[in-house]
Every structure is written in structure tokens, then in C-alpha cells.
Amino acid sequence: MHETLSPLYEIFKLNSRLLLNCLDGMDEDQARWRPSPHANSAAFVAAHLVGSRQYLGTLMGLALPSPFGGRLDATKSIEETKDLPTLDEVRAEWKSVTGNLRERFKQLAAEDLAKPYTGQFPIADRTTLGVIAFLLQHDSYHIGQLAFLRKQAGLEAMRYT
């Protein structure tokens, strides 16, 4: 693994575990509950994170299929989402894309990380490395939301172990 990826890879591994910990013991009703009409559900946030990980894989050079059979590809908000995946589907897709990314992290070279990025993310480092860092921070942000939704649904706090 390229040395500049080592700290990011540690965040990737931690977030990989924390998403699953946030969903542990949550049932489908709790996952679909929204604290207000203006808030997302845990199921929506978790499905969004699977899509984000798939995008990260594509950015890193993997040819990954759209998660959930593509049924969320055109949705940008919970209001547009007609068919949220089940928690079992979320877990399975998360584990699949995470396994693919785990291997790809080990293969990326300096020239891969230095490739320019022309997308719309609000970052100063416009390289693949910069986008990897941003997307891992994005994971962390939404995992914090999942931890909050978990507590609001009446479950114990998210575990780090």
C-alpha cells in the first residue's frame, strides 16, 4: 500500500466496522423511522453510504455494479426513494463493496493517487487522493448521523469494537 494511504486506510477500516455496528440490533421499523419529516431515516443514510462507497470504488478504478440493482441510482433524497433496501441488503452490499475496496487500497500507486479529479466535491486537493480523503470524511459524517438515529430509535449507543 502506498504510504500516503495508510492513515486513510485506518479510517476506512474503522468506518467499515462502525456502519455495521450502527445497524446492529436495529429492526426494519427503527431503520425507517424519521425523527422529523425533514430528516432522513437510518435506512436511507446507510443505503446512501453504500452508494458512496461504490462511487469511491469507481474512482479508484474498480468496475463495480450499481448497488441494490440500480434501484436507487436516480434518487437524491428520501422523498424520491420509493423502494428502500432492507437492512440485510444494505449489510450485504456494504460488505461486498468494502471487500473490493480493501483489496484496491493495497494496489494503488503514486500515479493513481495523483490523477486529477474534475468533479464537484468542495475540496482543494483535486486529485484522486484528495477525493478519497473527502469521501472517507463523508462516511464519518454520515456514520455520526446513524449513531444519533440509533440512539433516537431507543437503541444502545454505537460500539467502537
PDB file of C-alpha atoms in Angstrom:
ATOM      1  CA  MET A   1       0.000   0.000   0.000  1.00  0.00           C
ATOM      2  CA  HIS A   2       1.249   3.484  -0.825  1.00  0.00           C
ATOM      3  CA  GLU A   3       2.410   5.163   2.394  1.00  0.00           C
ATOM      4  CA  THR A   4       0.171   8.225   1.977  1.00  0.00           C
ATOM      5  CA  LEU A   5      -2.870   5.938   2.117  1.00  0.00           C
ATOM      6  CA  SER A   6      -2.024   4.318   5.463  1.00  0.00           C
ATOM      7  CA  PRO A   7      -3.899   6.778   7.738  1.00  0.00           C
ATOM      8  CA  LEU A   8      -6.834   6.928   5.324  1.00  0.00           C
ATOM      9  CA  TYR A   9      -6.950   3.148   5.199  1.00  0.00           C
ATOM     10  CA  GLU A  10      -7.239   3.067   9.002  1.00  0.00           C
ATOM     11  CA  ILE A  11     -10.242   5.415   8.801  1.00  0.00           C
ATOM     12  CA  PHE A  12     -11.702   3.231   6.035  1.00  0.00           C
ATOM     13  CA  LYS A  13     -11.388   0.117   8.217  1.00  0.00           C
ATOM     14  CA  LEU A  14     -12.885   1.861  11.243  1.00  0.00           C
ATOM     15  CA  ASN A  15     -15.834   3.249   9.281  1.00  0.00           C
ATOM     16  CA  SER A  16     -16.391  -0.147   7.666  1.00  0.00           C
ATOM     17  CA  ARG A  17     -16.949  -1.635  11.100  1.00  0.00           C
ATOM     18  CA  LEU A  18     -18.858   1.327  12.557  1.00  0.00           C
ATOM     19  CA  LEU A  19     -21.591   1.310   9.917  1.00  0.00           C
ATOM     20  CA  LEU A  20     -22.346  -2.313  10.741  1.00  0.00           C
ATOM     21  CA  ASN A  21     -22.237  -1.520  14.465  1.00  0.00           C
ATOM     22  CA  CYS A  22     -24.750   1.302  13.941  1.00  0.00           C
ATOM     23  CA  LEU A  23     -27.174  -1.134  12.316  1.00  0.00           C
ATOM     24  CA  ASP A  24     -26.603  -3.930  14.846  1.00  0.00           C
ATOM     25  CA  GLY A  25     -29.843  -4.842  16.620  1.00  0.00           C
ATOM     26  CA  MET A  26     -31.870  -2.344  14.584  1.00  0.00           C
ATOM     27  CA  ASP A  27     -35.103  -3.642  13.091  1.00  0.00           C
ATOM     28  CA  GLU A  28     -36.716  -2.500   9.847  1.00  0.00           C
ATOM     29  CA  ASP A  29     -39.196  -0.196  11.600  1.00  0.00           C
ATOM     30  CA  GLN A  30     -36.425   1.514  13.552  1.00  0.00           C
ATOM     31  CA  ALA A  31     -34.355   1.824  10.374  1.00  0.00           C
ATOM     32  CA  ARG A  32     -37.199   3.533   8.502  1.00  0.00           C
ATOM     33  CA  TRP A  33     -38.203   5.851  11.355  1.00  0.00           C
ATOM     34  CA  ARG A  34     -37.551   9.556  10.785  1.00  0.00           C
ATOM     35  CA  PRO A  35     -37.222  11.956  13.733  1.00  0.00           C
ATOM     36  CA  SER A  36     -38.996  14.632  11.671  1.00  0.00           C
ATOM     37  CA  PRO A  37     -40.421  14.989   8.159  1.00  0.00           C
ATOM     38  CA  HIS A  38     -37.254  16.911   7.239  1.00  0.00           C
ATOM     39  CA  ALA A  39     -34.813  14.231   8.436  1.00  0.00           C
ATOM     40  CA  ASN A  40     -33.519  11.080   6.812  1.00  0.00           C
ATOM     41  CA  SER A  41     -34.010   7.592   8.177  1.00  0.00           C
ATOM     42  CA  ALA A  42     -31.164   5.284   9.140  1.00  0.00           C
ATOM     43  CA  ALA A  43     -32.100   3.016   6.224  1.00  0.00           C
ATOM     44  CA  PHE A  44     -31.756   5.896   3.759  1.00  0.00           C
ATOM     45  CA  VAL A  45     -28.455   7.116   5.228  1.00  0.00           C
ATOM     46  CA  ALA A  46     -26.993   3.599   5.209  1.00  0.00           C
ATOM     47  CA  ALA A  47     -28.103   2.986   1.606  1.00  0.00           C
ATOM     48  CA  HIS A  48     -26.575   6.353   0.647  1.00  0.00           C
ATOM     49  CA  LEU A  49     -23.268   5.283   2.196  1.00  0.00           C
ATOM     50  CA  VAL A  50     -23.273   2.071   0.165  1.00  0.00           C
ATOM     51  CA  GLY A  51     -23.702   4.181  -2.979  1.00  0.00           C
ATOM     52  CA  SER A  52     -20.911   6.481  -1.860  1.00  0.00           C
ATOM     53  CA  ARG A  53     -18.582   3.521  -1.330  1.00  0.00           C
ATOM     54  CA  GLN A  54     -19.464   2.223  -4.794  1.00  0.00           C
ATOM     55  CA  TYR A  55     -18.529   5.648  -6.205  1.00  0.00           C
ATOM     56  CA  LEU A  56     -15.232   5.508  -4.309  1.00  0.00           C
ATOM     57  CA  GLY A  57     -14.543   2.130  -5.888  1.00  0.00           C
ATOM     58  CA  THR A  58     -15.207   3.524  -9.351  1.00  0.00           C
ATOM     59  CA  LEU A  59     -12.913   6.473  -8.618  1.00  0.00           C
ATOM     60  CA  MET A  60     -10.220   4.000  -7.548  1.00  0.00           C
ATOM     61  CA  GLY A  61     -10.509   2.134 -10.852  1.00  0.00           C
ATOM     62  CA  LEU A  62     -12.883  -0.708  -9.989  1.00  0.00           C
ATOM     63  CA  ALA A  63     -15.739  -1.722 -12.264  1.00  0.00           C
ATOM     64  CA  LEU A  64     -18.449  -2.211  -9.653  1.00  0.00           C
ATOM     65  CA  PRO A  65     -22.144  -2.721 -10.371  1.00  0.00           C
ATOM     66  CA  SER A  66     -24.675  -0.244  -9.036  1.00  0.00           C
ATOM     67  CA  PRO A  67     -25.723  -1.283  -5.556  1.00  0.00           C
ATOM     68  CA  PHE A  68     -29.239  -2.585  -4.966  1.00  0.00           C
ATOM     69  CA  GLY A  69     -29.663  -3.485  -8.627  1.00  0.00           C
ATOM     70  CA  GLY A  70     -29.586   0.198  -9.566  1.00  0.00           C
ATOM     71  CA  ARG A  71     -32.947   0.961  -7.996  1.00  0.00           C
ATOM     72  CA  LEU A  72     -31.582   3.976  -6.093  1.00  0.00           C
ATOM     73  CA  ASP A  73     -29.434   5.361  -8.919  1.00  0.00           C
ATOM     74  CA  ALA A  74     -31.792   8.227  -9.778  1.00  0.00           C
ATOM     75  CA  THR A  75     -32.681   9.240  -6.218  1.00  0.00           C
ATOM     76  CA  LYS A  76     -31.114  12.171  -4.438  1.00  0.00           C
ATOM     77  CA  SER A  77     -33.460  12.470  -1.465  1.00  0.00           C
ATOM     78  CA  ILE A  78     -35.533  10.269   0.790  1.00  0.00           C
ATOM     79  CA  GLU A  79     -38.677  11.771  -0.724  1.00  0.00           C
ATOM     80  CA  GLU A  80     -37.662  10.435  -4.149  1.00  0.00           C
ATOM     81  CA  THR A  81     -36.942   6.961  -2.775  1.00  0.00           C
ATOM     82  CA  LYS A  82     -39.805   4.557  -3.339  1.00  0.00           C
ATOM     83  CA  ASP A  83     -38.102   1.263  -2.527  1.00  0.00           C
ATOM     84  CA  LEU A  84     -35.549   1.436   0.278  1.00  0.00           C
ATOM     85  CA  PRO A  85     -33.403  -1.679   0.592  1.00  0.00           C
ATOM     86  CA  THR A  86     -33.769  -3.855   3.655  1.00  0.00           C
ATOM     87  CA  LEU A  87     -31.087  -3.796   6.319  1.00  0.00           C
ATOM     88  CA  ASP A  88     -29.942  -7.239   5.174  1.00  0.00           C
ATOM     89  CA  GLU A  89     -29.490  -5.859   1.648  1.00  0.00           C
ATOM     90  CA  VAL A  90     -27.583  -2.851   2.996  1.00  0.00           C
ATOM     91  CA  ARG A  91     -25.272  -5.065   5.056  1.00  0.00           C
ATOM     92  CA  ALA A  92     -24.614  -7.432   2.140  1.00  0.00           C
ATOM     93  CA  GLU A  93     -23.870  -4.608  -0.327  1.00  0.00           C
ATOM     94  CA  TRP A  94     -21.702  -2.796   2.257  1.00  0.00           C
ATOM     95  CA  LYS A  95     -19.632  -5.908   2.900  1.00  0.00           C
ATOM     96  CA  SER A  96     -19.253  -6.604  -0.815  1.00  0.00           C
ATOM     97  CA  VAL A  97     -18.096  -3.131  -1.843  1.00  0.00           C
ATOM     98  CA  THR A  98     -15.915  -2.834   1.259  1.00  0.00           C
ATOM     99  CA  GLY A  99     -14.146  -6.097   0.428  1.00  0.00           C
ATOM    100  CA  ASN A 100     -13.442  -4.879  -3.100  1.00  0.00           C
ATOM    101  CA  LEU A 101     -12.121  -1.555  -1.816  1.00  0.00           C
ATOM    102  CA  ARG A 102      -9.955  -3.232   0.823  1.00  0.00           C
ATOM    103  CA  GLU A 103      -8.051  -5.029  -1.926  1.00  0.00           C
ATOM    104  CA  ARG A 104      -7.872  -1.964  -4.180  1.00  0.00           C
ATOM    105  CA  PHE A 105      -6.357   0.223  -1.444  1.00  0.00           C
ATOM    106  CA  LYS A 106      -3.378  -2.156  -1.423  1.00  0.00           C
ATOM    107  CA  GLN A 107      -2.856  -1.809  -5.183  1.00  0.00           C
ATOM    108  CA  LEU A 108      -2.976   1.963  -5.710  1.00  0.00           C
ATOM    109  CA  ALA A 109       0.305   3.562  -6.753  1.00  0.00           C
ATOM    110  CA  ALA A 110       1.504   7.177  -6.517  1.00  0.00           C
ATOM    111  CA  GLU A 111       0.456   7.880 -10.102  1.00  0.00           C
ATOM    112  CA  ASP A 112      -3.080   6.617  -9.370  1.00  0.00           C
ATOM    113  CA  LEU A 113      -3.371   8.915  -6.364  1.00  0.00           C
ATOM    114  CA  ALA A 114      -2.059  11.937  -8.285  1.00  0.00           C
ATOM    115  CA  LYS A 115      -4.621  11.702 -11.105  1.00  0.00           C
ATOM    116  CA  PRO A 116      -6.615  14.924 -11.433  1.00  0.00           C
ATOM    117  CA  TYR A 117     -10.253  14.980 -10.369  1.00  0.00           C
ATOM    118  CA  THR A 118     -12.684  17.241 -12.201  1.00  0.00           C
ATOM    119  CA  GLY A 119     -15.872  16.561 -10.226  1.00  0.00           C
ATOM    120  CA  GLN A 120     -17.833  18.871  -7.974  1.00  0.00           C
ATOM    121  CA  PHE A 121     -16.717  17.990  -4.452  1.00  0.00           C
ATOM    122  CA  PRO A 122     -15.864  21.010  -2.248  1.00  0.00           C
ATOM    123  CA  ILE A 123     -12.175  20.210  -1.818  1.00  0.00           C
ATOM    124  CA  ALA A 124      -8.906  21.999  -2.521  1.00  0.00           C
ATOM    125  CA  ASP A 125      -6.919  18.826  -3.336  1.00  0.00           C
ATOM    126  CA  ARG A 126      -8.278  17.994  -6.803  1.00  0.00           C
ATOM    127  CA  THR A 127      -6.538  14.607  -7.047  1.00  0.00           C
ATOM    128  CA  THR A 128      -7.774  11.072  -6.521  1.00  0.00           C
ATOM    129  CA  LEU A 129      -6.063  11.141  -3.111  1.00  0.00           C
ATOM    130  CA  GLY A 130      -7.974  14.300  -2.186  1.00  0.00           C
ATOM    131  CA  VAL A 131     -11.282  12.734  -3.186  1.00  0.00           C
ATOM    132  CA  ILE A 132     -10.507   9.539  -1.249  1.00  0.00           C
ATOM    133  CA  ALA A 133      -9.895  11.679   1.853  1.00  0.00           C
ATOM    134  CA  PHE A 134     -13.119  13.633   1.275  1.00  0.00           C
ATOM    135  CA  LEU A 135     -15.238  10.512   0.766  1.00  0.00           C
ATOM    136  CA  LEU A 136     -13.862   8.890   3.918  1.00  0.00           C
ATOM    137  CA  GLN A 137     -14.730  12.057   5.851  1.00  0.00           C
ATOM    138  CA  HIS A 138     -18.178  11.856   4.214  1.00  0.00           C
ATOM    139  CA  ASP A 139     -18.501   8.293   5.561  1.00  0.00           C
ATOM    140  CA  SER A 140     -17.597   9.542   9.045  1.00  0.00           C
ATOM    141  CA  TYR A 141     -20.153  12.356   8.886  1.00  0.00           C
ATOM    142  CA  HIS A 142     -22.995  10.016   7.965  1.00  0.00           C
ATOM    143  CA  ILE A 143     -21.915   7.331  10.435  1.00  0.00           C
ATOM    144  CA  GLY A 144     -22.295  10.007  13.108  1.00  0.00           C
ATOM    145  CA  GLN A 145     -25.835  10.568  11.856  1.00  0.00           C
ATOM    146  CA  LEU A 146     -26.500   6.829  12.032  1.00  0.00           C
ATOM    147  CA  ALA A 147     -25.201   6.708  15.606  1.00  0.00           C
ATOM    148  CA  PHE A 148     -27.557   9.563  16.527  1.00  0.00           C
ATOM    149  CA  LEU A 149     -30.544   7.936  14.778  1.00  0.00           C
ATOM    150  CA  ARG A 150     -29.732   4.687  16.554  1.00  0.00           C
ATOM    151  CA  LYS A 151     -29.964   6.370  19.981  1.00  0.00           C
ATOM    152  CA  GLN A 152     -33.114   8.243  18.976  1.00  0.00           C
ATOM    153  CA  ALA A 153     -34.705   4.921  17.995  1.00  0.00           C
ATOM    154  CA  GLY A 154     -34.184   3.689  21.567  1.00  0.00           C
ATOM    155  CA  LEU A 155     -31.120   1.510  20.992  1.00  0.00           C
ATOM    156  CA  GLU A 156     -27.842   1.488  22.908  1.00  0.00           C
ATOM    157  CA  ALA A 157     -25.004   3.713  21.743  1.00  0.00           C
ATOM    158  CA  MET A 158     -22.937   2.570  18.784  1.00  0.00           C
ATOM    159  CA  ARG A 159     -19.956   0.410  19.754  1.00  0.00           C
ATOM    160  CA  TYR A 160     -16.441   1.122  18.537  1.00  0.00           C
ATOM    161  CA  THR A 161     -15.387  -2.507  18.995  1.00  0.00           C
TER     162      THR A 161
END
